[in-house]
Amino acid sequence: MVREVSFGAKLRTLREEQGLYQKDLALKLDLTQKTISNYENNERFPDQKTLSRIADLFNVSIDFLLDRTEIR
């Protein structure tokens, strides 16, 4: 059985793998720490441009972020 991983959980894992705090990621993406928190808690979802910037920053595909593939 395939287990789904939320966007927020993926984002938190990627951020922690890089040793970044939410505020660090927020600065890199020109967002607020609260916005990153909302993403990680699945309270909000990034727009297309921000989603693309997150994928570029972590060198992963958007499909990976959306849990459509395990291939980064």
mmCIF file of N, CA and C in Angstrom:
data_model
loop_
_atom_site.group_PDB
_atom_site.id
_atom_site.type_symbol
_atom_site.label_atom_id
_atom_site.label_comp_id
_atom_site.label_asym_id
_atom_site.label_seq_id
_atom_site.Cartn_x
_atom_site.Cartn_y
_atom_site.Cartn_z
ATOM 1 N N MET A 1 0.835 -1.187 0.000
ATOM 2 C CA MET A 1 0.000 0.000 0.000
ATOM 3 C C MET A 1 0.879 1.251 0.000
ATOM 4 N N VAL A 2 0.517 2.199 -0.822
ATOM 5 C CA VAL A 2 1.289 3.428 -0.937
ATOM 6 C C VAL A 2 0.786 4.419 0.108
ATOM 7 N N ARG A 3 1.709 5.006 0.837
ATOM 8 C CA ARG A 3 1.290 5.995 1.833
ATOM 9 C C ARG A 3 1.503 7.385 1.261
ATOM 10 N N GLU A 4 0.495 8.202 1.410
ATOM 11 C CA GLU A 4 0.593 9.570 0.898
ATOM 12 C C GLU A 4 1.252 10.464 1.934
ATOM 13 N N VAL A 5 2.087 11.337 1.446
ATOM 14 C CA VAL A 5 2.761 12.300 2.306
ATOM 15 C C VAL A 5 2.283 13.680 1.891
ATOM 16 N N SER A 6 1.834 14.450 2.849
ATOM 17 C CA SER A 6 1.304 15.776 2.541
ATOM 18 C C SER A 6 2.409 16.705 2.045
ATOM 19 N N PHE A 7 1.983 17.739 1.330
ATOM 20 C CA PHE A 7 2.935 18.753 0.874
ATOM 21 C C PHE A 7 3.685 19.344 2.072
ATOM 22 N N GLY A 8 2.954 19.646 3.126
ATOM 23 C CA GLY A 8 3.568 20.242 4.310
ATOM 24 C C GLY A 8 4.649 19.364 4.915
ATOM 25 N N ALA A 9 4.375 18.066 4.989
ATOM 26 C CA ALA A 9 5.360 17.129 5.544
ATOM 27 C C ALA A 9 6.592 17.057 4.652
ATOM 28 N N LYS A 10 6.375 17.062 3.338
ATOM 29 C CA LYS A 10 7.523 17.042 2.402
ATOM 30 C C LYS A 10 8.361 18.303 2.577
ATOM 31 N N LEU A 11 7.686 19.443 2.656
ATOM 32 C CA LEU A 11 8.409 20.704 2.796
ATOM 33 C C LEU A 11 9.217 20.727 4.087
ATOM 34 N N ARG A 12 8.614 20.300 5.182
ATOM 35 C CA ARG A 12 9.317 20.273 6.470
ATOM 36 C C ARG A 12 10.541 19.356 6.385
ATOM 37 N N THR A 13 10.384 18.182 5.799
ATOM 38 C CA THR A 13 11.498 17.239 5.673
ATOM 39 C C THR A 13 12.632 17.834 4.849
ATOM 40 N N LEU A 14 12.294 18.420 3.712
ATOM 41 C CA LEU A 14 13.319 19.033 2.861
ATOM 42 C C LEU A 14 14.035 20.169 3.595
ATOM 43 N N ARG A 15 13.265 20.984 4.285
ATOM 44 C CA ARG A 15 13.852 22.110 5.029
ATOM 45 C C ARG A 15 14.802 21.597 6.110
ATOM 46 N N GLU A 16 14.357 20.595 6.851
ATOM 47 C CA GLU A 16 15.183 20.061 7.939
ATOM 48 C C GLU A 16 16.430 19.354 7.406
ATOM 49 N N GLU A 17 16.317 18.688 6.258
ATOM 50 C CA GLU A 17 17.486 18.048 5.641
ATOM 51 C C GLU A 17 18.565 19.072 5.318
ATOM 52 N N GLN A 18 18.163 20.290 4.996
ATOM 53 C CA GLN A 18 19.110 21.359 4.670
ATOM 54 C C GLN A 18 19.571 22.131 5.910
ATOM 55 N N GLY A 19 19.038 21.756 7.075
ATOM 56 C CA GLY A 19 19.416 22.423 8.317
ATOM 57 C C GLY A 19 18.870 23.843 8.415
ATOM 58 N N LEU A 20 17.731 24.078 7.780
ATOM 59 C CA LEU A 20 17.136 25.416 7.773
ATOM 60 C C LEU A 20 16.007 25.521 8.790
ATOM 61 N N TYR A 21 15.902 26.688 9.394
ATOM 62 C CA TYR A 21 14.731 27.015 10.210
ATOM 63 C C TYR A 21 13.664 27.584 9.286
ATOM 64 N N GLN A 22 12.441 27.629 9.773
ATOM 65 C CA GLN A 22 11.364 28.214 8.959
ATOM 66 C C GLN A 22 11.714 29.631 8.538
ATOM 67 N N LYS A 23 12.304 30.405 9.453
ATOM 68 C CA LYS A 23 12.632 31.797 9.114
ATOM 69 C C LYS A 23 13.698 31.870 8.016
ATOM 70 N N ASP A 24 14.626 30.896 7.991
ATOM 71 C CA ASP A 24 15.657 30.855 6.947
ATOM 72 C C ASP A 24 15.026 30.591 5.585
ATOM 73 N N LEU A 25 14.124 29.616 5.541
ATOM 74 C CA LEU A 25 13.443 29.291 4.293
ATOM 75 C C LEU A 25 12.600 30.469 3.832
ATOM 76 N N ALA A 26 11.940 31.107 4.771
ATOM 77 C CA ALA A 26 11.109 32.275 4.446
ATOM 78 C C ALA A 26 11.950 33.363 3.780
ATOM 79 N N LEU A 27 13.134 33.616 4.315
ATOM 80 C CA LEU A 27 14.017 34.633 3.734
ATOM 81 C C LEU A 27 14.428 34.261 2.316
ATOM 82 N N LYS A 28 14.759 32.988 2.092
ATOM 83 C CA LYS A 28 15.184 32.540 0.767
ATOM 84 C C LYS A 28 14.071 32.668 -0.266
ATOM 85 N N LEU A 29 12.816 32.529 0.197
ATOM 86 C CA LEU A 29 11.676 32.564 -0.718
ATOM 87 C C LEU A 29 10.951 33.908 -0.701
ATOM 88 N N ASP A 30 11.475 34.856 0.082
ATOM 89 C CA ASP A 30 10.848 36.171 0.220
ATOM 90 C C ASP A 30 9.407 36.051 0.730
ATOM 91 N N LEU A 31 9.248 35.218 1.756
ATOM 92 C CA LEU A 31 7.956 35.002 2.399
ATOM 93 C C LEU A 31 8.120 35.254 3.898
ATOM 94 N N THR A 32 7.034 35.140 4.643
ATOM 95 C CA THR A 32 7.130 35.267 6.092
ATOM 96 C C THR A 32 7.282 33.893 6.731
ATOM 97 N N GLN A 33 7.800 33.872 7.943
ATOM 98 C CA GLN A 33 7.923 32.618 8.678
ATOM 99 C C GLN A 33 6.544 32.011 8.885
ATOM 100 N N LYS A 34 5.542 32.838 9.131
ATOM 101 C CA LYS A 34 4.170 32.356 9.329
ATOM 102 C C LYS A 34 3.650 31.644 8.080
ATOM 103 N N THR A 35 3.978 32.158 6.904
ATOM 104 C CA THR A 35 3.567 31.515 5.660
ATOM 105 C C THR A 35 4.168 30.116 5.554
ATOM 106 N N ILE A 36 5.451 29.989 5.878
ATOM 107 C CA ILE A 36 6.112 28.675 5.852
ATOM 108 C C ILE A 36 5.426 27.748 6.858
ATOM 109 N N SER A 37 5.134 28.249 8.031
ATOM 110 C CA SER A 37 4.435 27.464 9.046
ATOM 111 C C SER A 37 3.075 26.992 8.532
ATOM 112 N N ASN A 38 2.356 27.890 7.877
ATOM 113 C CA ASN A 38 1.044 27.533 7.314
ATOM 114 C C ASN A 38 1.182 26.436 6.255
ATOM 115 N N TYR A 39 2.207 26.532 5.419
ATOM 116 C CA TYR A 39 2.446 25.494 4.415
ATOM 117 C C TYR A 39 2.719 24.151 5.104
ATOM 118 N N GLU A 40 3.622 24.170 6.072
ATOM 119 C CA GLU A 40 4.027 22.924 6.729
ATOM 120 C C GLU A 40 2.879 22.290 7.519
ATOM 121 N N ASN A 41 1.968 23.096 7.994
ATOM 122 C CA ASN A 41 0.817 22.587 8.746
ATOM 123 C C ASN A 41 -0.395 22.342 7.851
ATOM 124 N N ASN A 42 -0.177 22.449 6.549
ATOM 125 C CA ASN A 42 -1.232 22.229 5.549
ATOM 126 C C ASN A 42 -2.448 23.131 5.764
ATOM 127 N N GLU A 43 -2.187 24.336 6.256
ATOM 128 C CA GLU A 43 -3.251 25.324 6.419
ATOM 129 C C GLU A 43 -3.379 26.207 5.182
ATOM 130 N N ARG A 44 -2.298 26.300 4.429
ATOM 131 C CA ARG A 44 -2.290 27.047 3.168
ATOM 132 C C ARG A 44 -1.447 26.254 2.173
ATOM 133 N N PHE A 45 -1.628 26.615 0.887
ATOM 134 C CA PHE A 45 -0.865 25.966 -0.166
ATOM 135 C C PHE A 45 -0.267 27.054 -1.050
ATOM 136 N N PRO A 46 0.998 26.893 -1.460
ATOM 137 C CA PRO A 46 1.643 27.941 -2.262
ATOM 138 C C PRO A 46 1.031 28.078 -3.653
ATOM 139 N N ASP A 47 1.140 29.288 -4.195
ATOM 140 C CA ASP A 47 0.705 29.490 -5.581
ATOM 141 C C ASP A 47 1.732 28.826 -6.510
ATOM 142 N N GLN A 48 1.409 28.805 -7.783
ATOM 143 C CA GLN A 48 2.234 28.089 -8.759
ATOM 144 C C GLN A 48 3.669 28.611 -8.799
ATOM 145 N N LYS A 49 3.831 29.915 -8.765
ATOM 146 C CA LYS A 49 5.169 30.517 -8.813
ATOM 147 C C LYS A 49 5.988 30.117 -7.587
ATOM 148 N N THR A 50 5.375 30.174 -6.425
ATOM 149 C CA THR A 50 6.081 29.819 -5.194
ATOM 150 C C THR A 50 6.402 28.335 -5.166
ATOM 151 N N LEU A 51 5.485 27.513 -5.625
ATOM 152 C CA LEU A 51 5.713 26.071 -5.687
ATOM 153 C C LEU A 51 6.933 25.774 -6.568
ATOM 154 N N SER A 52 7.026 26.451 -7.682
ATOM 155 C CA SER A 52 8.159 26.292 -8.584
ATOM 156 C C SER A 52 9.464 26.737 -7.917
ATOM 157 N N ARG A 53 9.413 27.843 -7.184
ATOM 158 C CA ARG A 53 10.615 28.340 -6.493
ATOM 159 C C ARG A 53 11.068 27.364 -5.409
ATOM 160 N N ILE A 54 10.104 26.751 -4.718
ATOM 161 C CA ILE A 54 10.444 25.764 -3.687
ATOM 162 C C ILE A 54 11.126 24.557 -4.337
ATOM 163 N N ALA A 55 10.562 24.079 -5.442
ATOM 164 C CA ALA A 55 11.152 22.938 -6.152
ATOM 165 C C ALA A 55 12.577 23.267 -6.602
ATOM 166 N N ASP A 56 12.769 24.450 -7.156
ATOM 167 C CA ASP A 56 14.110 24.863 -7.599
ATOM 168 C C ASP A 56 15.084 24.953 -6.429
ATOM 169 N N LEU A 57 14.631 25.534 -5.336
ATOM 170 C CA LEU A 57 15.491 25.722 -4.166
ATOM 171 C C LEU A 57 16.001 24.387 -3.629
ATOM 172 N N PHE A 58 15.125 23.406 -3.571
ATOM 173 C CA PHE A 58 15.502 22.100 -3.028
ATOM 174 C C PHE A 58 15.936 21.104 -4.103
ATOM 175 N N ASN A 59 15.976 21.555 -5.360
ATOM 176 C CA ASN A 59 16.396 20.722 -6.476
ATOM 177 C C ASN A 59 15.579 19.427 -6.560
ATOM 178 N N VAL A 60 14.267 19.594 -6.449
ATOM 179 C CA VAL A 60 13.332 18.474 -6.589
ATOM 180 C C VAL A 60 12.271 18.853 -7.618
ATOM 181 N N SER A 61 11.532 17.871 -8.077
ATOM 182 C CA SER A 61 10.460 18.160 -9.029
ATOM 183 C C SER A 61 9.189 18.584 -8.287
ATOM 184 N N ILE A 62 8.341 19.279 -8.993
ATOM 185 C CA ILE A 62 7.043 19.638 -8.426
ATOM 186 C C ILE A 62 6.245 18.363 -8.160
ATOM 187 N N ASP A 63 6.375 17.375 -9.029
ATOM 188 C CA ASP A 63 5.686 16.099 -8.799
ATOM 189 C C ASP A 63 6.127 15.465 -7.483
ATOM 190 N N PHE A 64 7.409 15.589 -7.135
ATOM 191 C CA PHE A 64 7.880 15.067 -5.851
ATOM 192 C C PHE A 64 7.213 15.824 -4.704
ATOM 193 N N LEU A 65 7.157 17.144 -4.816
ATOM 194 C CA LEU A 65 6.526 17.950 -3.763
ATOM 195 C C LEU A 65 5.055 17.591 -3.577
ATOM 196 N N LEU A 66 4.403 17.245 -4.685
ATOM 197 C CA LEU A 66 2.973 16.922 -4.646
ATOM 198 C C LEU A 66 2.717 15.438 -4.390
ATOM 199 N N ASP A 67 3.777 14.699 -4.087
ATOM 200 C CA ASP A 67 3.709 13.267 -3.773
ATOM 201 C C ASP A 67 3.157 12.449 -4.932
ATOM 202 N N ARG A 68 3.497 12.880 -6.144
ATOM 203 C CA ARG A 68 3.091 12.121 -7.336
ATOM 204 C C ARG A 68 4.176 11.162 -7.777
ATOM 205 N N THR A 69 5.387 11.325 -7.209
ATOM 206 C CA THR A 69 6.507 10.436 -7.489
ATOM 207 C C THR A 69 7.441 10.454 -6.284
ATOM 208 N N GLU A 70 8.193 9.368 -6.144
ATOM 209 C CA GLU A 70 9.216 9.292 -5.093
ATOM 210 C C GLU A 70 10.559 9.801 -5.614
ATOM 211 N N ILE A 71 10.633 10.011 -6.919
ATOM 212 C CA ILE A 71 11.881 10.479 -7.542
ATOM 213 C C ILE A 71 12.018 11.975 -7.329
ATOM 214 N N ARG A 72 13.073 12.347 -6.669
ATOM 215 C CA ARG A 72 13.264 13.750 -6.364
ATOM 216 C C ARG A 72 13.533 14.553 -7.615
#
